[in-house]
């Protein structure tokens, strides 16, 4: 069965320090992978996506993620956190076929940024 | 294209009343999804359409919930006899029918049942 696991429900960093949000997936197929960000009381905004091209994907606001097939991971990173990065982040996997219209959500990671 | 549009943005209703939400997807997106999100949780899948066909419904979607997409364009989500537990953000998303393409989300409808 396909699944997505975000390993941390809450990550806290200081402004200017690196950010690492972890995501692992389980799939029998090659998936497409996405990271979305959600600010309070807002919809979900796409940060970046992997669709079987380059394994290192760059997104908006300085975020990037690396697809590692051997580790079935798609961790999100940013070299230097900004206060405006404080939000909820969701790792989403899309498969051909499957359930839920083939979009599977992780449970989310709340990122806090301390001054 | 203005993206996925949801209406209303906020709805306060009394317990027992019926409510209806509307979602206008990006034109020519043939997939449309509905999700429910409660405070501090991730989106929970409710249902999705491919064109006008409702292809999957979550067990979360009780008999009080119904969704339609009559002409394969906009969609409505109706909740009958609302309960306080229905209070949540209801998110709509649309996508083309390609697995490599992301889903585009609306801003959501915040429902409060009092």
PDB file of C-alpha atoms in Angstrom:
ATOM      1  CA  UNK A   1       0.000   0.000   0.000  1.00  0.00           C
ATOM      2  CA  UNK A   2       1.125   3.523  -0.701  1.00  0.00           C
ATOM      3  CA  UNK A   3       1.843   5.765   2.273  1.00  0.00           C
ATOM      4  CA  UNK A   4       3.656   8.915   3.304  1.00  0.00           C
ATOM      5  CA  UNK A   5       5.350   9.466   6.651  1.00  0.00           C
ATOM      6  CA  UNK A   6       6.494  12.807   7.937  1.00  0.00           C
ATOM      7  CA  UNK A   7       8.857  11.890  10.691  1.00  0.00           C
ATOM      8  CA  UNK A   8       8.467  15.008  12.830  1.00  0.00           C
ATOM      9  CA  UNK A   9       5.192  16.605  13.826  1.00  0.00           C
ATOM     10  CA  UNK A  10       6.959  19.732  15.068  1.00  0.00           C
ATOM     11  CA  UNK A  11      10.347  21.258  14.240  1.00  0.00           C
ATOM     12  CA  UNK A  12      11.708  24.351  15.939  1.00  0.00           C
ATOM     13  CA  UNK A  13      14.718  26.278  14.627  1.00  0.00           C
ATOM     14  CA  UNK A  14      16.298  29.644  15.223  1.00  0.00           C
ATOM     15  CA  UNK A  15      16.200  32.298  12.542  1.00  0.00           C
ATOM     16  CA  UNK A  16      19.217  31.974  10.258  1.00  0.00           C
ATOM     17  CA  UNK A  17      19.815  28.277  10.995  1.00  0.00           C
ATOM     18  CA  UNK A  18      19.162  25.392   8.573  1.00  0.00           C
ATOM     19  CA  UNK A  19      15.793  23.707   8.219  1.00  0.00           C
ATOM     20  CA  UNK A  20      15.277  19.978   7.677  1.00  0.00           C
ATOM     21  CA  UNK A  21      11.787  18.503   7.364  1.00  0.00           C
ATOM     22  CA  UNK A  22      11.747  14.771   6.772  1.00  0.00           C
ATOM     23  CA  UNK A  23       9.458  12.749   4.524  1.00  0.00           C
ATOM     24  CA  UNK A  24       9.503   9.060   3.630  1.00  0.00           C
ATOM     25  CA  UNK A  25       7.155   7.275   1.286  1.00  0.00           C
ATOM     26  CA  UNK A  26       6.211   3.746   0.528  1.00  0.00           C
ATOM     27  CA  UNK A  27       5.269   2.794  -3.007  1.00  0.00           C
ATOM     28  CA  UNK A  28       5.532  -0.008  -5.484  1.00  0.00           C
ATOM     29  CA  UNK A  29       5.723   2.521  -8.284  1.00  0.00           C
ATOM     30  CA  UNK A  30       7.768   5.595  -9.076  1.00  0.00           C
ATOM     31  CA  UNK A  31       5.776   8.396  -7.516  1.00  0.00           C
ATOM     32  CA  UNK A  32       5.575  12.107  -8.030  1.00  0.00           C
ATOM     33  CA  UNK A  33       6.376  13.970  -4.836  1.00  0.00           C
ATOM     34  CA  UNK A  34       5.388  17.415  -3.636  1.00  0.00           C
ATOM     35  CA  UNK A  35       5.879  19.695  -0.690  1.00  0.00           C
ATOM     36  CA  UNK A  36       3.147  22.149   0.195  1.00  0.00           C
ATOM     37  CA  UNK A  37       3.157  24.934   2.760  1.00  0.00           C
ATOM     38  CA  UNK A  38       0.136  26.191   4.657  1.00  0.00           C
ATOM     39  CA  UNK A  39       0.114  29.411   6.608  1.00  0.00           C
ATOM     40  CA  UNK A  40      -2.575  29.832   9.280  1.00  0.00           C
ATOM     41  CA  UNK A  41      -6.104  29.964   7.876  1.00  0.00           C
ATOM     42  CA  UNK A  42      -4.837  29.718   4.328  1.00  0.00           C
ATOM     43  CA  UNK A  43      -4.989  27.128   1.584  1.00  0.00           C
ATOM     44  CA  UNK A  44      -2.054  24.984   0.541  1.00  0.00           C
ATOM     45  CA  UNK A  45       0.665  26.474  -1.650  1.00  0.00           C
ATOM     46  CA  UNK A  46       3.040  24.345  -3.694  1.00  0.00           C
ATOM     47  CA  UNK A  47       6.682  24.739  -2.634  1.00  0.00           C
ATOM     48  CA  UNK A  48       8.278  22.297  -5.044  1.00  0.00           C
ATOM     49  CA  UNK A  49       7.749  19.044  -6.900  1.00  0.00           C
ATOM     50  CA  UNK A  50       9.668  16.012  -8.101  1.00  0.00           C
ATOM     51  CA  UNK A  51       8.433  14.318 -11.253  1.00  0.00           C
ATOM     52  CA  UNK A  52      11.293  11.966 -12.250  1.00  0.00           C
ATOM     53  CA  UNK A  53      13.603  14.605 -13.709  1.00  0.00           C
ATOM     54  CA  UNK A  54      16.467  15.963 -11.579  1.00  0.00           C
ATOM     55  CA  UNK A  55      16.611  14.391  -8.119  1.00  0.00           C
ATOM     56  CA  UNK A  56      17.505  17.713  -6.473  1.00  0.00           C
ATOM     57  CA  UNK A  57      14.568  20.016  -6.810  1.00  0.00           C
ATOM     58  CA  UNK A  58      14.577  23.719  -6.085  1.00  0.00           C
ATOM     59  CA  UNK A  59      11.417  25.474  -5.022  1.00  0.00           C
ATOM     60  CA  UNK A  60      10.195  28.838  -3.946  1.00  0.00           C
ATOM     61  CA  UNK A  61      11.502  30.862  -0.989  1.00  0.00           C
ATOM     62  CA  UNK A  62      14.892  29.123  -0.991  1.00  0.00           C
ATOM     63  CA  UNK A  63      13.580  25.636  -0.253  1.00  0.00           C
ATOM     64  CA  UNK A  64      14.874  22.531  -1.946  1.00  0.00           C
ATOM     65  CA  UNK A  65      14.366  18.791  -1.655  1.00  0.00           C
ATOM     66  CA  UNK A  66      16.279  15.739  -2.759  1.00  0.00           C
ATOM     67  CA  UNK A  67      14.624  12.574  -4.006  1.00  0.00           C
ATOM     68  CA  UNK A  68      16.525   9.492  -2.808  1.00  0.00           C
ATOM     69  CA  UNK A  69      15.020   6.365  -4.259  1.00  0.00           C
ATOM     70  CA  UNK A  70      17.237   4.007  -2.272  1.00  0.00           C
ATOM     71  CA  UNK A  71      16.049   5.602   0.952  1.00  0.00           C
ATOM     72  CA  UNK A  72      12.501   6.293  -0.280  1.00  0.00           C
ATOM     73  CA  UNK A  73      12.900   9.805   1.065  1.00  0.00           C
ATOM     74  CA  UNK A  74      12.116  13.335  -0.074  1.00  0.00           C
ATOM     75  CA  UNK A  75      13.372  15.604   2.704  1.00  0.00           C
ATOM     76  CA  UNK A  76      12.822  19.357   2.525  1.00  0.00           C
ATOM     77  CA  UNK A  77      15.691  21.700   3.380  1.00  0.00           C
ATOM     78  CA  UNK A  78      16.515  25.361   3.532  1.00  0.00           C
ATOM     79  CA  UNK A  79      19.956  26.741   4.408  1.00  0.00           C
ATOM     80  CA  UNK A  80      18.760  29.631   6.518  1.00  0.00           C
ATOM     81  CA  UNK A  81      15.344  29.925   8.163  1.00  0.00           C
ATOM     82  CA  UNK A  82      13.368  33.135   8.086  1.00  0.00           C
ATOM     83  CA  UNK A  83      10.608  34.134  10.467  1.00  0.00           C
ATOM     84  CA  UNK A  84       8.143  34.042   7.567  1.00  0.00           C
ATOM     85  CA  UNK A  85       8.861  30.317   7.086  1.00  0.00           C
ATOM     86  CA  UNK A  86       6.873  29.498  10.229  1.00  0.00           C
ATOM     87  CA  UNK A  87       3.974  27.409   8.909  1.00  0.00           C
ATOM     88  CA  UNK A  88       2.718  23.861   8.434  1.00  0.00           C
ATOM     89  CA  UNK A  89       4.415  21.774   5.755  1.00  0.00           C
ATOM     90  CA  UNK A  90       2.892  18.768   4.025  1.00  0.00           C
ATOM     91  CA  UNK A  91       4.622  16.094   2.010  1.00  0.00           C
ATOM     92  CA  UNK A  92       2.292  14.727  -0.677  1.00  0.00           C
ATOM     93  CA  UNK A  93       2.756  11.767  -2.962  1.00  0.00           C
ATOM     94  CA  UNK A  94       0.925  11.114  -6.166  1.00  0.00           C
ATOM     95  CA  UNK A  95       0.722   7.684  -7.768  1.00  0.00           C
ATOM     96  CA  UNK A  96      -0.833   6.272 -10.860  1.00  0.00           C
ATOM     97  CA  UNK A  97      -3.977   4.507  -9.764  1.00  0.00           C
ATOM     98  CA  UNK A  98      -4.394   3.924  -6.052  1.00  0.00           C
ATOM     99  CA  UNK A  99      -6.881   5.366  -3.608  1.00  0.00           C
ATOM    100  CA  UNK A 100      -7.835   8.905  -2.603  1.00  0.00           C
ATOM    101  CA  UNK A 101      -7.705  10.012  -6.198  1.00  0.00           C
ATOM    102  CA  UNK A 102      -4.017   9.058  -6.054  1.00  0.00           C
ATOM    103  CA  UNK A 103      -3.015  11.946  -3.769  1.00  0.00           C
ATOM    104  CA  UNK A 104      -1.639  10.819  -0.419  1.00  0.00           C
ATOM    105  CA  UNK A 105      -0.906  13.375   2.319  1.00  0.00           C
ATOM    106  CA  UNK A 106       1.543  13.172   5.167  1.00  0.00           C
ATOM    107  CA  UNK A 107       0.275  14.319   8.551  1.00  0.00           C
ATOM    108  CA  UNK A 108       2.251  17.542   8.379  1.00  0.00           C
ATOM    109  CA  UNK A 109       5.172  19.155  10.169  1.00  0.00           C
ATOM    110  CA  UNK A 110       4.727  22.402  12.003  1.00  0.00           C
ATOM    111  CA  UNK A 111       7.788  24.606  11.648  1.00  0.00           C
ATOM    112  CA  UNK A 112       8.445  27.194  14.330  1.00  0.00           C
ATOM    113  CA  UNK A 113      11.147  29.825  13.861  1.00  0.00           C
ATOM    114  CA  UNK A 114      12.568  31.558  16.909  1.00  0.00           C
ATOM    115  CA  UNK A 115      14.083  35.033  16.671  1.00  0.00           C
TER     116      UNK A 115
ATOM    117  CA  UNK B   1      -6.793  31.836 -14.899  1.00  0.00           C
ATOM    118  CA  UNK B   2      -7.460  32.865 -11.318  1.00  0.00           C
ATOM    119  CA  UNK B   3      -6.856  29.507  -9.693  1.00  0.00           C
ATOM    120  CA  UNK B   4      -9.242  27.439  -7.605  1.00  0.00           C
ATOM    121  CA  UNK B   5     -11.998  29.517  -6.084  1.00  0.00           C
ATOM    122  CA  UNK B   6     -14.113  28.575  -3.076  1.00  0.00           C
ATOM    123  CA  UNK B   7     -17.224  30.258  -1.810  1.00  0.00           C
ATOM    124  CA  UNK B   8     -17.987  31.274   0.850  1.00  0.00           C
ATOM    125  CA  UNK B   9     -14.694  31.787   2.667  1.00  0.00           C
ATOM    126  CA  UNK B  10     -16.385  31.641   6.040  1.00  0.00           C
ATOM    127  CA  UNK B  11     -19.709  30.205   7.169  1.00  0.00           C
ATOM    128  CA  UNK B  12     -21.261  30.235  10.620  1.00  0.00           C
ATOM    129  CA  UNK B  13     -24.364  28.121  11.011  1.00  0.00           C
ATOM    130  CA  UNK B  14     -26.549  26.786  13.759  1.00  0.00           C
ATOM    131  CA  UNK B  15     -26.511  23.106  14.559  1.00  0.00           C
ATOM    132  CA  UNK B  16     -29.087  21.264  12.502  1.00  0.00           C
ATOM    133  CA  UNK B  17     -29.010  23.636   9.551  1.00  0.00           C
ATOM    134  CA  UNK B  18     -27.922  22.665   6.057  1.00  0.00           C
ATOM    135  CA  UNK B  19     -24.973  24.330   4.362  1.00  0.00           C
ATOM    136  CA  UNK B  20     -23.620  24.235   0.825  1.00  0.00           C
ATOM    137  CA  UNK B  21     -20.150  25.161  -0.368  1.00  0.00           C
ATOM    138  CA  UNK B  22     -19.034  25.810  -3.907  1.00  0.00           C
ATOM    139  CA  UNK B  23     -15.732  25.156  -5.618  1.00  0.00           C
ATOM    140  CA  UNK B  24     -14.713  26.452  -9.029  1.00  0.00           C
ATOM    141  CA  UNK B  25     -11.656  24.554 -10.251  1.00  0.00           C
ATOM    142  CA  UNK B  26      -9.095  25.708 -12.759  1.00  0.00           C
ATOM    143  CA  UNK B  27     -10.711  25.406 -16.153  1.00  0.00           C
ATOM    144  CA  UNK B  28      -9.965  22.181 -18.011  1.00  0.00           C
ATOM    145  CA  UNK B  29      -8.829  20.422 -14.841  1.00  0.00           C
ATOM    146  CA  UNK B  30     -10.795  17.233 -14.941  1.00  0.00           C
ATOM    147  CA  UNK B  31     -10.025  16.105 -11.390  1.00  0.00           C
ATOM    148  CA  UNK B  32     -11.589  17.827  -8.413  1.00  0.00           C
ATOM    149  CA  UNK B  33     -10.999  16.903  -4.785  1.00  0.00           C
ATOM    150  CA  UNK B  34     -12.637  17.792  -1.481  1.00  0.00           C
ATOM    151  CA  UNK B  35     -10.759  17.633   1.817  1.00  0.00           C
ATOM    152  CA  UNK B  36     -11.618  18.448   5.401  1.00  0.00           C
ATOM    153  CA  UNK B  37      -9.057  19.901   7.767  1.00  0.00           C
ATOM    154  CA  UNK B  38      -9.496  20.400  11.483  1.00  0.00           C
ATOM    155  CA  UNK B  39      -7.258  22.542  13.639  1.00  0.00           C
ATOM    156  CA  UNK B  40      -3.720  21.235  13.838  1.00  0.00           C
ATOM    157  CA  UNK B  41      -4.382  18.322  11.504  1.00  0.00           C
ATOM    158  CA  UNK B  42      -3.556  17.592   7.901  1.00  0.00           C
ATOM    159  CA  UNK B  43      -6.169  17.524   5.160  1.00  0.00           C
ATOM    160  CA  UNK B  44      -8.410  14.452   5.244  1.00  0.00           C
ATOM    161  CA  UNK B  45      -9.644  13.157   1.934  1.00  0.00           C
ATOM    162  CA  UNK B  46     -13.428  13.280   1.482  1.00  0.00           C
ATOM    163  CA  UNK B  47     -14.124  12.608  -2.167  1.00  0.00           C
ATOM    164  CA  UNK B  48     -12.959  13.220  -5.706  1.00  0.00           C
ATOM    165  CA  UNK B  49     -14.414  13.604  -9.167  1.00  0.00           C
ATOM    166  CA  UNK B  50     -13.093  12.855 -12.572  1.00  0.00           C
ATOM    167  CA  UNK B  51     -15.144  15.164 -14.758  1.00  0.00           C
ATOM    168  CA  UNK B  52     -18.707  14.709 -13.524  1.00  0.00           C
ATOM    169  CA  UNK B  53     -18.178  11.233 -12.123  1.00  0.00           C
ATOM    170  CA  UNK B  54     -17.663  10.847  -8.392  1.00  0.00           C
ATOM    171  CA  UNK B  55     -15.080   8.086  -8.335  1.00  0.00           C
ATOM    172  CA  UNK B  56     -14.273   7.709  -4.671  1.00  0.00           C
ATOM    173  CA  UNK B  57     -15.771   8.632  -1.321  1.00  0.00           C
ATOM    174  CA  UNK B  58     -14.070   8.391   2.042  1.00  0.00           C
ATOM    175  CA  UNK B  59     -15.724   6.678   4.947  1.00  0.00           C
ATOM    176  CA  UNK B  60     -15.537  10.121   6.571  1.00  0.00           C
ATOM    177  CA  UNK B  61     -18.258  11.189   4.169  1.00  0.00           C
ATOM    178  CA  UNK B  62     -21.360  10.250   6.134  1.00  0.00           C
ATOM    179  CA  UNK B  63     -24.868  10.169   4.695  1.00  0.00           C
ATOM    180  CA  UNK B  64     -25.276  13.807   5.713  1.00  0.00           C
ATOM    181  CA  UNK B  65     -22.618  14.818   3.191  1.00  0.00           C
ATOM    182  CA  UNK B  66     -23.183  14.940  -0.519  1.00  0.00           C
ATOM    183  CA  UNK B  67     -21.052  16.294  -3.318  1.00  0.00           C
ATOM    184  CA  UNK B  68     -21.867  16.963  -6.914  1.00  0.00           C
ATOM    185  CA  UNK B  69     -20.121  18.128 -10.024  1.00  0.00           C
ATOM    186  CA  UNK B  70     -23.010  18.254 -12.469  1.00  0.00           C
ATOM    187  CA  UNK B  71     -21.301  19.389 -15.646  1.00  0.00           C
ATOM    188  CA  UNK B  72     -17.761  18.498 -14.833  1.00  0.00           C
ATOM    189  CA  UNK B  73     -16.940  22.103 -13.978  1.00  0.00           C
ATOM    190  CA  UNK B  74     -17.799  23.557 -10.566  1.00  0.00           C
ATOM    191  CA  UNK B  75     -18.635  21.352  -7.602  1.00  0.00           C
ATOM    192  CA  UNK B  76     -20.816  21.703  -4.537  1.00  0.00           C
ATOM    193  CA  UNK B  77     -20.472  20.064  -1.141  1.00  0.00           C
ATOM    194  CA  UNK B  78     -23.599  19.982   0.980  1.00  0.00           C
ATOM    195  CA  UNK B  79     -23.789  19.091   4.639  1.00  0.00           C
ATOM    196  CA  UNK B  80     -27.245  18.368   5.994  1.00  0.00           C
ATOM    197  CA  UNK B  81     -28.236  18.644   9.653  1.00  0.00           C
ATOM    198  CA  UNK B  82     -24.889  20.081  10.647  1.00  0.00           C
ATOM    199  CA  UNK B  83     -23.263  19.021  13.892  1.00  0.00           C
ATOM    200  CA  UNK B  84     -20.611  20.755  15.941  1.00  0.00           C
ATOM    201  CA  UNK B  85     -18.127  18.107  14.839  1.00  0.00           C
ATOM    202  CA  UNK B  86     -18.511  19.335  11.278  1.00  0.00           C
ATOM    203  CA  UNK B  87     -16.688  22.539  12.195  1.00  0.00           C
ATOM    204  CA  UNK B  88     -13.565  22.532  10.050  1.00  0.00           C
ATOM    205  CA  UNK B  89     -11.870  24.018   7.019  1.00  0.00           C
ATOM    206  CA  UNK B  90     -13.154  22.472   3.794  1.00  0.00           C
ATOM    207  CA  UNK B  91     -10.560  22.536   1.043  1.00  0.00           C
ATOM    208  CA  UNK B  92     -11.083  22.014  -2.652  1.00  0.00           C
ATOM    209  CA  UNK B  93      -8.334  21.160  -5.117  1.00  0.00           C
ATOM    210  CA  UNK B  94      -8.160  20.470  -8.822  1.00  0.00           C
ATOM    211  CA  UNK B  95      -5.638  18.905 -11.144  1.00  0.00           C
ATOM    212  CA  UNK B  96      -5.238  17.617 -14.657  1.00  0.00           C
ATOM    213  CA  UNK B  97      -5.419  13.882 -14.932  1.00  0.00           C
ATOM    214  CA  UNK B  98      -1.681  13.353 -14.941  1.00  0.00           C
ATOM    215  CA  UNK B  99       0.073  11.711 -12.028  1.00  0.00           C
ATOM    216  CA  UNK B 100       3.091  13.970 -12.379  1.00  0.00           C
ATOM    217  CA  UNK B 101       1.138  17.164 -11.992  1.00  0.00           C
ATOM    218  CA  UNK B 102       0.419  18.854  -8.717  1.00  0.00           C
ATOM    219  CA  UNK B 103      -2.992  19.634  -7.318  1.00  0.00           C
ATOM    220  CA  UNK B 104      -3.953  23.272  -6.979  1.00  0.00           C
ATOM    221  CA  UNK B 105      -5.776  24.235  -3.809  1.00  0.00           C
ATOM    222  CA  UNK B 106      -8.354  26.857  -3.072  1.00  0.00           C
ATOM    223  CA  UNK B 107      -8.277  29.056   0.028  1.00  0.00           C
ATOM    224  CA  UNK B 108     -10.852  26.901   1.743  1.00  0.00           C
ATOM    225  CA  UNK B 109     -14.201  27.461   3.415  1.00  0.00           C
ATOM    226  CA  UNK B 110     -14.091  27.758   7.193  1.00  0.00           C
ATOM    227  CA  UNK B 111     -17.266  26.275   8.701  1.00  0.00           C
ATOM    228  CA  UNK B 112     -18.234  26.988  12.289  1.00  0.00           C
ATOM    229  CA  UNK B 113     -21.258  25.186  13.701  1.00  0.00           C
ATOM    230  CA  UNK B 114     -22.664  26.813  16.842  1.00  0.00           C
TER     231      UNK B 114
END
